[in-house]
Coordinates of C-alpha atoms in Angstrom, one line a residue:
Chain C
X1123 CA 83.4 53.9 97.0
X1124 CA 81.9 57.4 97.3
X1125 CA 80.4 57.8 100.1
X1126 CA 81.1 61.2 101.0
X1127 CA 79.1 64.8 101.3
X1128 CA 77.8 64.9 97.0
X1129 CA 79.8 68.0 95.4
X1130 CA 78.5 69.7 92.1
X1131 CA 81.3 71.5 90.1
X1132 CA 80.6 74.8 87.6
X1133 CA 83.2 74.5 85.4
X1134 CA 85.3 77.5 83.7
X1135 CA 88.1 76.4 81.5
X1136 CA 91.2 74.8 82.3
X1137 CA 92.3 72.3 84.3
X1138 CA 91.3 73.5 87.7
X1139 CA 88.0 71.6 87.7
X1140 CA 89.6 68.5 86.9
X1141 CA 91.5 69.1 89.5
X1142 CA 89.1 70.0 92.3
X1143 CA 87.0 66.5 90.7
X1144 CA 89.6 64.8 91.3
X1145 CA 90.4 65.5 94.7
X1146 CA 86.7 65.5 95.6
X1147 CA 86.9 61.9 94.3
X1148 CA 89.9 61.0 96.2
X1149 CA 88.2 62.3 99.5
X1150 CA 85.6 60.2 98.5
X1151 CA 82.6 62.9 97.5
X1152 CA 80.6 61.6 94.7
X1153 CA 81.2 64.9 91.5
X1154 CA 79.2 66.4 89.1
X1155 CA 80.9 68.7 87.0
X1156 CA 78.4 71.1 85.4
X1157 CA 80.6 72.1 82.6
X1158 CA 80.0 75.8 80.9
X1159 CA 78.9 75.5 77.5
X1160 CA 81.4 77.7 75.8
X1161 CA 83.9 78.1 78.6
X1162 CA 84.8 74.8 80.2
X1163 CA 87.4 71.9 78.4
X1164 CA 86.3 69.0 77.7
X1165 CA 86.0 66.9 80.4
X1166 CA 87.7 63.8 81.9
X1167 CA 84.8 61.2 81.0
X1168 CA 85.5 59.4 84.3
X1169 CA 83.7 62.4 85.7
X1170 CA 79.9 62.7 85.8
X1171 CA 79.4 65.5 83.9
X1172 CA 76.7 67.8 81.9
X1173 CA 76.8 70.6 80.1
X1174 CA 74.7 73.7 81.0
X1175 CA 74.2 76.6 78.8
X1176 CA 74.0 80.5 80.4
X1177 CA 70.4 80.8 81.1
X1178 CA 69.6 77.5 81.9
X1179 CA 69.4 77.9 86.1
X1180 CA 66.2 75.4 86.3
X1181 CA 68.3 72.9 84.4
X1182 CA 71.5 73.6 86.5
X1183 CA 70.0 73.4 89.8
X1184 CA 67.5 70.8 89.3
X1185 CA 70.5 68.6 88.4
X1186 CA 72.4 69.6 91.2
X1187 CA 69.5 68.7 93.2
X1188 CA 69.2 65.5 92.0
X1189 CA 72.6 64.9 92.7
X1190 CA 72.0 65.2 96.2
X1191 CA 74.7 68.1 96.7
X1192 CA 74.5 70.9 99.0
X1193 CA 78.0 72.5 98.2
X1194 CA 78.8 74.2 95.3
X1195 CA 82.3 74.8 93.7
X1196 CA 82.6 77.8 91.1
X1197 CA 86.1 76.6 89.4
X1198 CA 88.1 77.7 86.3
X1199 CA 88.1 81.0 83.8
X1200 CA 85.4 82.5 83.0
X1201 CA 87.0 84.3 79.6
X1202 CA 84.5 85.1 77.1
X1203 CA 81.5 87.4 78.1
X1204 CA 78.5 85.5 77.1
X1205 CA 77.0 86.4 73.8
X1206 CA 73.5 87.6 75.3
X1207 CA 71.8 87.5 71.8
X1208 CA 71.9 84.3 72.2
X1209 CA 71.1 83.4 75.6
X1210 CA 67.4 80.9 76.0
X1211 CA 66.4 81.4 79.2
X1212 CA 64.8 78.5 80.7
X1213 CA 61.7 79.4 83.5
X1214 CA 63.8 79.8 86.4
X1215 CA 66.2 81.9 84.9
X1216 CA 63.1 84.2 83.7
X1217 CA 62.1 84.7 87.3
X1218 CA 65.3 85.8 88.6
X1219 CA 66.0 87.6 85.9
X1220 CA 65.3 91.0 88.1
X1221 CA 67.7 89.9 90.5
X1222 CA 70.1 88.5 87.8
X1223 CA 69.8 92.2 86.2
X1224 CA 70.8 94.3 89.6
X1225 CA 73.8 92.0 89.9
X1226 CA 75.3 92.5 86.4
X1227 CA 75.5 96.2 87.1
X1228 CA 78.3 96.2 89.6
X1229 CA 82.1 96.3 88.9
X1230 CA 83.3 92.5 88.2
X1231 CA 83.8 91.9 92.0
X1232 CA 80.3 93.0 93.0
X1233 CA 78.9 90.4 90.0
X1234 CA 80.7 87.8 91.5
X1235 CA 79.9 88.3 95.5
X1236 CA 75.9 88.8 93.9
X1237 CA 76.3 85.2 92.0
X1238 CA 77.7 83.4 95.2
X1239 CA 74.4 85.2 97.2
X1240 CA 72.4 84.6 94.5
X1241 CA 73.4 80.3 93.9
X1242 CA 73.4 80.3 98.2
X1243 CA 69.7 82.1 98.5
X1244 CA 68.7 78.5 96.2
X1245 CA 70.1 76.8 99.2
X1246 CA 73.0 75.8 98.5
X1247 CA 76.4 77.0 100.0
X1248 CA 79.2 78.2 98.2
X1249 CA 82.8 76.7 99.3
X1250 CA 86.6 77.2 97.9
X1251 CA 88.1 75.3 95.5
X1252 CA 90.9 74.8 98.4
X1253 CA 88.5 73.7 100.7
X1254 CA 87.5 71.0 99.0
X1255 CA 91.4 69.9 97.4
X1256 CA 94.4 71.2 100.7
X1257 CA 97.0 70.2 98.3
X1258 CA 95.8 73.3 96.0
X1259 CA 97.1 75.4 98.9
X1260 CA 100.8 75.2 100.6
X1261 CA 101.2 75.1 104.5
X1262 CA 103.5 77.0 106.0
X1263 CA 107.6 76.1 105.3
X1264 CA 109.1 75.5 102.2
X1265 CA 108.4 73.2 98.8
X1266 CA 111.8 73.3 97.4
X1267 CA 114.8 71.9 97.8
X1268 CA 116.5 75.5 97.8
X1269 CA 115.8 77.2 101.0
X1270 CA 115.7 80.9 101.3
X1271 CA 119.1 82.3 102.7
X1272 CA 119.4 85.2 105.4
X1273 CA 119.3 87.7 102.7
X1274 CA 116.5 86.0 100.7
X1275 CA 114.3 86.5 104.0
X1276 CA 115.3 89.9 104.2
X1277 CA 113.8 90.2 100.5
X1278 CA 110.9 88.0 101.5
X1279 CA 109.6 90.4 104.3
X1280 CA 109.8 93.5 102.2
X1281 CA 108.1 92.0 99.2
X1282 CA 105.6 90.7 101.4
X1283 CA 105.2 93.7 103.3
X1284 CA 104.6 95.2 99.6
X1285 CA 101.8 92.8 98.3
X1286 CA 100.0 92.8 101.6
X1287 CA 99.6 97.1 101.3
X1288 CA 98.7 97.3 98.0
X1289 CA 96.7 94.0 98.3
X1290 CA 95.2 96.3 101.6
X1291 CA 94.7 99.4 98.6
X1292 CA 92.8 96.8 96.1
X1293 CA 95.2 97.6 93.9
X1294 CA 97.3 94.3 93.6
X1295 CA 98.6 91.2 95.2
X1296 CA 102.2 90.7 93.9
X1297 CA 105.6 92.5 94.7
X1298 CA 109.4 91.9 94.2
X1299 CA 112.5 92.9 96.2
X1300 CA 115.5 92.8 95.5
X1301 CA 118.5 93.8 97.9
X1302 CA 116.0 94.6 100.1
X1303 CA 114.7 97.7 98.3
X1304 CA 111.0 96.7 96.7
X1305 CA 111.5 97.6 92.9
X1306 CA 108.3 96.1 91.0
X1307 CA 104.5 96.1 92.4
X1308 CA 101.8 94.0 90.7
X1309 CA 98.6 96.4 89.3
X1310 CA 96.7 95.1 86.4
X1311 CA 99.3 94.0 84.2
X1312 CA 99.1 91.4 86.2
X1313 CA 102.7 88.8 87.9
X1314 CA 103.7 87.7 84.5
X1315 CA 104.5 91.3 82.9
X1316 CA 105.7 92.3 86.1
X1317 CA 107.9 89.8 85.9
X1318 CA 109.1 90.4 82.5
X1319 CA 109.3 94.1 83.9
X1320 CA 112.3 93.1 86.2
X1321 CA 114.1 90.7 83.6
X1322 CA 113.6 94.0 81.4
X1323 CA 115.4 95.9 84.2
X1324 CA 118.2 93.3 84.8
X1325 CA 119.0 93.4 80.9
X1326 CA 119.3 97.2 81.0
X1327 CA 121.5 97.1 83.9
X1328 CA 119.1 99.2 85.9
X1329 CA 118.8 96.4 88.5
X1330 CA 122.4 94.4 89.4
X1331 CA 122.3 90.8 87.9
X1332 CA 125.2 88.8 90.0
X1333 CA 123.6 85.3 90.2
X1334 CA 119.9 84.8 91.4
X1335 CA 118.7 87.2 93.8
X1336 CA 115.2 88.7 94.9
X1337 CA 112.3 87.4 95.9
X1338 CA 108.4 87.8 94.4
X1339 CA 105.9 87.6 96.6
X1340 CA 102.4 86.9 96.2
X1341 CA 99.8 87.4 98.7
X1342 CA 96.0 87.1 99.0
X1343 CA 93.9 90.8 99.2
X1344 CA 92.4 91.0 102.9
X1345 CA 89.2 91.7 101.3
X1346 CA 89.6 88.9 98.9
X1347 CA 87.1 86.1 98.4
X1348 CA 88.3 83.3 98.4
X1349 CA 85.6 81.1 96.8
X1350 CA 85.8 82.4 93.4
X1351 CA 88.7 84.5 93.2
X1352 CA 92.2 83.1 94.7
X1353 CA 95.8 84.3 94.0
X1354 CA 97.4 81.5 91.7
X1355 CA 101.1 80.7 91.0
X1356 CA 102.2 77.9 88.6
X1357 CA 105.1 76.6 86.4
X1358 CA 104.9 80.0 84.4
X1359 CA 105.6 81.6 87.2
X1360 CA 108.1 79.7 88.3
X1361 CA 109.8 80.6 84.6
X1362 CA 109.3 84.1 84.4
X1363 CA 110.7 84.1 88.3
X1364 CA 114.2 82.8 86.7
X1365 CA 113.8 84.5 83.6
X1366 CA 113.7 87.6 85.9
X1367 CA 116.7 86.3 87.7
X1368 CA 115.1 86.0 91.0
X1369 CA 116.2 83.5 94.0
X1370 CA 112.9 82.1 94.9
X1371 CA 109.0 82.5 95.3
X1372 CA 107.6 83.6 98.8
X1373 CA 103.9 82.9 98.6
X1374 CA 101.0 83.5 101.5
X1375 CA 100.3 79.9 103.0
X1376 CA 96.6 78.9 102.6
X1377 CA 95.6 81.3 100.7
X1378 CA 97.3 81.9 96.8
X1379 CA 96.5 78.7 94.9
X1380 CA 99.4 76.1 93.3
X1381 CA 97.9 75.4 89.6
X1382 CA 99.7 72.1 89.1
X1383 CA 101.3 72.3 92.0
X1384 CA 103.9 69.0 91.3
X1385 CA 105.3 70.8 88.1
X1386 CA 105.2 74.1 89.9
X1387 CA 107.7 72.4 92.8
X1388 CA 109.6 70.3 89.9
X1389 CA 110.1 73.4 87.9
X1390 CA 111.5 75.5 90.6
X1391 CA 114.0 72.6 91.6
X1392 CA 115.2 72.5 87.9
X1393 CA 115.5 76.4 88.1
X1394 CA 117.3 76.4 91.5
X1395 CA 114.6 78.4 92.8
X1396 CA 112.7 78.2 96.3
X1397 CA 109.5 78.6 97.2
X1398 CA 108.3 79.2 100.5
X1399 CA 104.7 79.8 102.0
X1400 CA 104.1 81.7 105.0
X1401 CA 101.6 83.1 107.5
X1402 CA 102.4 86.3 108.4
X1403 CA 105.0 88.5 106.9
X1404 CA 108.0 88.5 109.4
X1405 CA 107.8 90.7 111.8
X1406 CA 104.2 91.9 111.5
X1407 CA 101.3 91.1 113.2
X1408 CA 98.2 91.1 111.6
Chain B
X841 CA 122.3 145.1 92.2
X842 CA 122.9 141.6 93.9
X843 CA 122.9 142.8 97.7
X844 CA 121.1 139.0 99.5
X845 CA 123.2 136.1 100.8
X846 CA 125.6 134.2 98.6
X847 CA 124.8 131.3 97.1
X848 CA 126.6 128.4 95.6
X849 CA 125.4 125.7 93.4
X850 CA 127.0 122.5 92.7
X851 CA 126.0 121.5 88.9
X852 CA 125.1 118.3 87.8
X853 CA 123.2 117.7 84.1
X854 CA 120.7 119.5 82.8
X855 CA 118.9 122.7 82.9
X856 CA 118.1 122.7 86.8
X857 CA 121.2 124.1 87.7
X858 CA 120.5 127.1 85.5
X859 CA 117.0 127.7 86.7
X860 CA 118.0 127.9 90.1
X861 CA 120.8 129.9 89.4
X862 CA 118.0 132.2 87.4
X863 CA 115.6 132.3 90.3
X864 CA 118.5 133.3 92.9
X865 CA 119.6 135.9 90.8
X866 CA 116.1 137.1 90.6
X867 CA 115.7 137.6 94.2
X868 CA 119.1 139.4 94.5
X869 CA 121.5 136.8 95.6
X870 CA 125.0 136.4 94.0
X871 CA 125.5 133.2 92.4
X872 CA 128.7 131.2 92.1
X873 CA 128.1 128.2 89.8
X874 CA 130.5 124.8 90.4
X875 CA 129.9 122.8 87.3
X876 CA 131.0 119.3 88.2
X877 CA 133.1 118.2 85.0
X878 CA 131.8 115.8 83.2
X879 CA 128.5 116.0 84.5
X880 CA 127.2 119.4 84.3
X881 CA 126.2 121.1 80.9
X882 CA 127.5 124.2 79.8
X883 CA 126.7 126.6 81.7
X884 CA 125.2 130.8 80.9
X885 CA 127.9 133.0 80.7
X886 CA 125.9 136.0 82.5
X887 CA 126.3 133.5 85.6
X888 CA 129.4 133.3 87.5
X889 CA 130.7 129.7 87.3
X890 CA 134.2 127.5 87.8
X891 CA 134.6 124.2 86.6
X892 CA 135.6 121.4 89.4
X893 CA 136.5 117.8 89.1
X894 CA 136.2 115.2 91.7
X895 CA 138.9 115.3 93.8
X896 CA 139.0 118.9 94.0
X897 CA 137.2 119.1 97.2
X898 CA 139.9 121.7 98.9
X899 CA 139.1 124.2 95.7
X900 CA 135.3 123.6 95.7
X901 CA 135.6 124.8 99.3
X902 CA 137.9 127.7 98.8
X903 CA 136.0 128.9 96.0
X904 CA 132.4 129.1 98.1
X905 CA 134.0 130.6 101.1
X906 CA 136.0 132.9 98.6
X907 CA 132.5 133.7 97.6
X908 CA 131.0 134.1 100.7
X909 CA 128.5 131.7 100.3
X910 CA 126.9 129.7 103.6
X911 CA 124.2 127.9 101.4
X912 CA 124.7 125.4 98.8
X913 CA 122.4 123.7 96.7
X914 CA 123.1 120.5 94.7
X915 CA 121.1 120.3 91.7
X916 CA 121.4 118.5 88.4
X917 CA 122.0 115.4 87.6
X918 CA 125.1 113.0 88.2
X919 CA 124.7 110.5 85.7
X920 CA 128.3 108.6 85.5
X921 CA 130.0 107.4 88.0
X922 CA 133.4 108.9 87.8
X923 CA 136.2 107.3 86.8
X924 CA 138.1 106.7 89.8
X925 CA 141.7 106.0 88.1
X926 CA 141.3 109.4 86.9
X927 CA 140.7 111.4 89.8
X928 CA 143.3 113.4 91.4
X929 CA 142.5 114.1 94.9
X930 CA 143.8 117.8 96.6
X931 CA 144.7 117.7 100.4
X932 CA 141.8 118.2 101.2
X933 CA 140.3 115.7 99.6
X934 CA 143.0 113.1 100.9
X935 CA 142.4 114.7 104.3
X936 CA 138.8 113.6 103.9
X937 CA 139.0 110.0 102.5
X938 CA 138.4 108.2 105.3
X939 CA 135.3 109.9 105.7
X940 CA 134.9 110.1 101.9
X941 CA 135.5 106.2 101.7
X942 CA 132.9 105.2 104.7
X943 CA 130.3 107.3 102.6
X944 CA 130.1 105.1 99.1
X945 CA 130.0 102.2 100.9
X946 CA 126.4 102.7 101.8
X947 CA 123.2 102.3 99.1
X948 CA 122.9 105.3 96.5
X949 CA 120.6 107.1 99.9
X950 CA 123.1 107.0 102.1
X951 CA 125.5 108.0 99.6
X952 CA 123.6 111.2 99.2
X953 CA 122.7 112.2 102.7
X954 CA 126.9 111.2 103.8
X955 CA 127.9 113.6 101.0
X956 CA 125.2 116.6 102.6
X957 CA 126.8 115.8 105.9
X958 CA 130.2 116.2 105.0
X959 CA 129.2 119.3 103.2
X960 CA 127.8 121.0 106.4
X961 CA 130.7 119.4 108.2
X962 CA 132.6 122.0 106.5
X963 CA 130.2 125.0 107.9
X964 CA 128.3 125.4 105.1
X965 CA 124.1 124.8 104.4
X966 CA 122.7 122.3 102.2
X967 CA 119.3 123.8 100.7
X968 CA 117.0 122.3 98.3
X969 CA 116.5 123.9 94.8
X970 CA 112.8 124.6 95.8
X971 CA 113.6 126.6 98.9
X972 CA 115.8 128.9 96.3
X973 CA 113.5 129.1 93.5
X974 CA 109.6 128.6 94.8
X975 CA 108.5 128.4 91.3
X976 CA 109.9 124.6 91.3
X977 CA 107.0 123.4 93.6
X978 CA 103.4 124.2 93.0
X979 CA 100.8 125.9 96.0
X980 CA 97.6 124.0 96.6
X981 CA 95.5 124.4 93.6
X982 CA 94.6 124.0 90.1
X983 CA 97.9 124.8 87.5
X984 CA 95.6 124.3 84.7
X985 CA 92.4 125.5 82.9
X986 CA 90.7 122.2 83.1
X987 CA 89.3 121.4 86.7
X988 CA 89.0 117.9 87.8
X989 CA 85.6 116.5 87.6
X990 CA 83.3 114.6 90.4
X991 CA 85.1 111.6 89.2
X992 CA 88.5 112.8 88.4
X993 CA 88.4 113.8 92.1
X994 CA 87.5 109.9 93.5
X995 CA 91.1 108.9 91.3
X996 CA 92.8 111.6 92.5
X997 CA 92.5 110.3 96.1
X998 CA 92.8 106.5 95.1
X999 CA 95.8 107.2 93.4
X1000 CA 97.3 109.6 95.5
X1001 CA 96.6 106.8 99.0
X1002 CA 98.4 104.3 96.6
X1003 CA 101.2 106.6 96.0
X1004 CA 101.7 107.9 99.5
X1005 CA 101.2 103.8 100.9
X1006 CA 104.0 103.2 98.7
X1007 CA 106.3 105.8 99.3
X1008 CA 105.9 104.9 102.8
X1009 CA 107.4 101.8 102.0
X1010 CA 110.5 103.0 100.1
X1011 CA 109.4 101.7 97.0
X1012 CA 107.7 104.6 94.2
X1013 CA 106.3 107.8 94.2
X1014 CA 103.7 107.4 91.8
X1015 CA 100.7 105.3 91.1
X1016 CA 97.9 105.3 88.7
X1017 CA 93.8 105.1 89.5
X1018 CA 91.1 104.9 86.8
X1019 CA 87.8 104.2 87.7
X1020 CA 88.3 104.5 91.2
X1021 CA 90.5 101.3 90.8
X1022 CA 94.5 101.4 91.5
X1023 CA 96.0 99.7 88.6
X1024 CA 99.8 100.2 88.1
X1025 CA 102.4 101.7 90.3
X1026 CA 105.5 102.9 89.8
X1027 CA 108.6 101.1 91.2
X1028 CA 111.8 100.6 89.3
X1029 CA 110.7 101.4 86.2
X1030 CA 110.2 104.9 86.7
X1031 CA 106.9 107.3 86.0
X1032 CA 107.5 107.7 82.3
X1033 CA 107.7 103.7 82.0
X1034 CA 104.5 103.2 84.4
X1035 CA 102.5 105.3 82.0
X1036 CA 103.7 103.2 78.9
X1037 CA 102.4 100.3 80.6
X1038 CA 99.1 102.1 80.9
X1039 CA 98.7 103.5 77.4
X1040 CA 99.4 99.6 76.9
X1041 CA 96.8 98.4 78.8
X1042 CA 94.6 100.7 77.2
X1043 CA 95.4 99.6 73.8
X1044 CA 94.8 95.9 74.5
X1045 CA 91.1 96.5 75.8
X1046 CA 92.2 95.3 79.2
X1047 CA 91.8 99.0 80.8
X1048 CA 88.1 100.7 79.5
X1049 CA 88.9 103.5 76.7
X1050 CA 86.0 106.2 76.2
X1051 CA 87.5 109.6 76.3
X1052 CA 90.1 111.0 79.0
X1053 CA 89.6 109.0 82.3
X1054 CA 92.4 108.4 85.6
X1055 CA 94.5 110.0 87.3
X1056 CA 98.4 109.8 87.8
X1057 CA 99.4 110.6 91.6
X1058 CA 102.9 112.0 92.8
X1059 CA 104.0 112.4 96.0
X1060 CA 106.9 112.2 97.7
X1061 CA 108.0 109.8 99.9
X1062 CA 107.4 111.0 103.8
X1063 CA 111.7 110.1 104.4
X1064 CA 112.4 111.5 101.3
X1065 CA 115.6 114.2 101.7
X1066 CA 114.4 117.0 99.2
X1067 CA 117.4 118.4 99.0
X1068 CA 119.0 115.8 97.1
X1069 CA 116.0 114.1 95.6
X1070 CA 112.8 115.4 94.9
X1071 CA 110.1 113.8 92.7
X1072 CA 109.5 115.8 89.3
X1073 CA 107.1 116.3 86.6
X1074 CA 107.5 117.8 83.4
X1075 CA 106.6 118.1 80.1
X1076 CA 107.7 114.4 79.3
X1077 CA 105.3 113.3 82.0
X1078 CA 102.4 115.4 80.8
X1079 CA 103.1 113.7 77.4
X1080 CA 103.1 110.1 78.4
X1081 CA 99.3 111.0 80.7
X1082 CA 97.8 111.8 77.2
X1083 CA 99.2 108.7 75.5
X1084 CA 97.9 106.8 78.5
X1085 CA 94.5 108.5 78.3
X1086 CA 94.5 109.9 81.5
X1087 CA 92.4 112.7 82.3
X1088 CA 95.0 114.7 85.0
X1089 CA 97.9 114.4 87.3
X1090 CA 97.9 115.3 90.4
X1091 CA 100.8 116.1 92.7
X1092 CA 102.0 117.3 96.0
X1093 CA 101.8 119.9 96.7
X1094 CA 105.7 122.1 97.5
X1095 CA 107.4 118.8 97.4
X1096 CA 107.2 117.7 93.8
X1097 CA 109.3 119.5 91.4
X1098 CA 108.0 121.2 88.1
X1099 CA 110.7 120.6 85.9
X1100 CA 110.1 123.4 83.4
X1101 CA 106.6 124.8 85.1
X1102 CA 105.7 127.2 81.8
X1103 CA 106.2 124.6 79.5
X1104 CA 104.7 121.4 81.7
X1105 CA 101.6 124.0 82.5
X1106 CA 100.9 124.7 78.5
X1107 CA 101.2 121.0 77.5
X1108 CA 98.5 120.0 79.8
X1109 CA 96.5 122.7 78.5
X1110 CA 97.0 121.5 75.0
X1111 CA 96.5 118.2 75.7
X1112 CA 93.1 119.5 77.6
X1113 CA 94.6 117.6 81.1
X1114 CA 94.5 118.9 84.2
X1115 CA 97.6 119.4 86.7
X1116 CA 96.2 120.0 90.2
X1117 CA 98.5 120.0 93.9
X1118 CA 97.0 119.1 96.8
X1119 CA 98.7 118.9 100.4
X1120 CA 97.1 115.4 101.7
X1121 CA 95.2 112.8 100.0
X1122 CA 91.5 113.9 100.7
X1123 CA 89.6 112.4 103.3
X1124 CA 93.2 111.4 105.2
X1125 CA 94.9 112.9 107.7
X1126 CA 98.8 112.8 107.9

């Protein structure tokens, strides 16, 4: 029985809103999954769910509302910019549409932090996909069955000294070492191409390839929130990690998100790789 | 008439060697040329020069002192590692193994400093090609016709902070800002590679494209041992910012090498880019 705090669900695409629905489920919060017409899959039909178009706020909260939930989980990509042409706004929408307006104007970070002030000003408060499902997140220690090795660590701490000053700069949240010495950094690209970057370097012979070594690690931005926008890792990472001939994954504990997180572990024992979360970066406070 | 201090210059690859030797010349100081063999390109007959192999450490030395020279500046490339079947080593050089020996078995760094202080172990000076031929490193300033704008000036110190927070942590010397926003740095891969990835970026509609906008930042790193290993641009560089669609490149100022300033300086002013050199980031202190 659900008997728990009621949780509504805006729904991107993928598969992290099943995800979080599930969870929520198993913690025993009765869901509804307000799916984005456009944007979200199709979803699980043992879910409540609706479908809400861009511009319908009346319709959205109402039914939120009625479902009797307070908190509010924004989950899964938001790809496509919605065509506006064809946006009906309904009555509520209309009257915040000056509001609505002056958040649209700021880089994609500002839009965001105004739509989280803007859903919490209806009175109703904003939470983490992690908050609501721990197992999205990894506490501190390692997943694998491949620990890191006294070399590994030493590659650990300079990556993750690496992704935690750019992430402090804005400018990204993943690094790799190798042989202590940090050779990649993470900017828009984004982990995947970086990762491709350092394969690319191993098949050149730029970068040694003698067996797996190196570490990529992936921290959250001080300055990031959290709520709608959380440092991910998954199975593809775990394959472009070996692909780039790495030893293992060091990720931030709490704070970068597992997408799938039982095929990211099962991958990584198949590759032989580790993957570890931690607090703090050895050696450094905060 | 060549009446200043002697000068020697070991020769790697490539046309550094010559423009130092060039720039000594021109401020009255005799030149004696070692051309490493199999490394260093042929080099001007109006210089003095000898050919010298690895191994032939006892004749590189009688030749300088023969010469008179205190200072020595290594410049050019050394792209191969030499073939170490094929060395033949003079007494001095045997003398010196031990030494020699504890030296490579350091990273490529400590290589290089090892080899300065076994230079100077001998009495002589190791000096960077900068501190022989000032032309190499720019003042403060603007190189170019075009200025940097209100904005260009906002990327120049994002990118330069990225650069220097890097560099700090041993890993690149260069980073790229556009929009006020740190998107790629340069690790690995090199600068020329970084600015690929840009122009890539660009290309896929993932990085805004009206017009020339960004910056590209080079500085060198604080521990950095310019004698050896300074960061350069040249014309290359100034090539890949235009495919990239960047709008300038700024550098630091005296400790990032010119490679070619002429040439560098008119492609920037064909590509309608501006090269500026500035001493610290602005708004930081050092």
């Amino acid at each position: 029985m659900a008997t728990g705090e009621p949780l509504a669900i805006l729904a991107g695409g993928g598969e992290l809103p099943g995800m979080v629905a599930a969870a929520a489920v198993a913690a025993g919060r009765p869901v509804l999954i307000l799916a984005v017409a456009g944007e979200a899959d199709p979803v699980d039909p043992k879910f409540r769910s609706e479908r809400v178009s861009w511009g319908q706020i009346g319709r959205a909260v109402a039914l939120m509302r009625e479902h009797g939930a307070t908190d509010v989980v924004l989950a899964g990509a938001i790809g496509r910019r919605p065509d506006y042409s064809k946006i009906r706004l309904d009555w509520m929408a209309v009257k915040s549409l000056p509001k609505l307006l002056s958040l649209v104007r700021g880089g994609d970070d500002q839009v965001l932090v105004g739509v989280i002030k803007f859903i919490e000003s209806l009175g109703f408060r904003v939470i983490g996909p992690h908050e609501v499902a721990r197992g999205l997140v990894a506490e501190p220690g390692s997943l694998t069955r491949r620990e890191p090795s006294a070399s590994d660590l030493a590659d650990i701490e300079a990556a993750s000294s690496a992704a935690l000053a750019i992430g402090r700069l804005d400018a990204g949240q993943g690094a790799v070492s190798v042989a202590e010495r940090v050779i990649a950094m993470e900017g828009l690209e984004g982990t995947d191409a970086m990762l491709k970057r350092v394969r690319d370097l191993r098949e050149s012979g730029r970068l040694e390839r003698d067996g797996r070594s190196g570490v990529i690690a992936k921290w959250s931005k001080p300055q990031q929130d959290l709520r709608v926008d959380m440092p991910t890792i998954g199975p593809r990472t775990v394959a472009a990690a070996a692909d780039a001939g790495l030893a293992g994954i060091a990720i931030e504990a709490g704070r970068v998100m597992l997408v799938d997180r039982a095929a990211t572990v099962r991958a990584a024992d198949e590759a032989g790789l580790f993957i570890v979360a931690r607090t703090l970066p050895p050696g450094r406070g905060m």
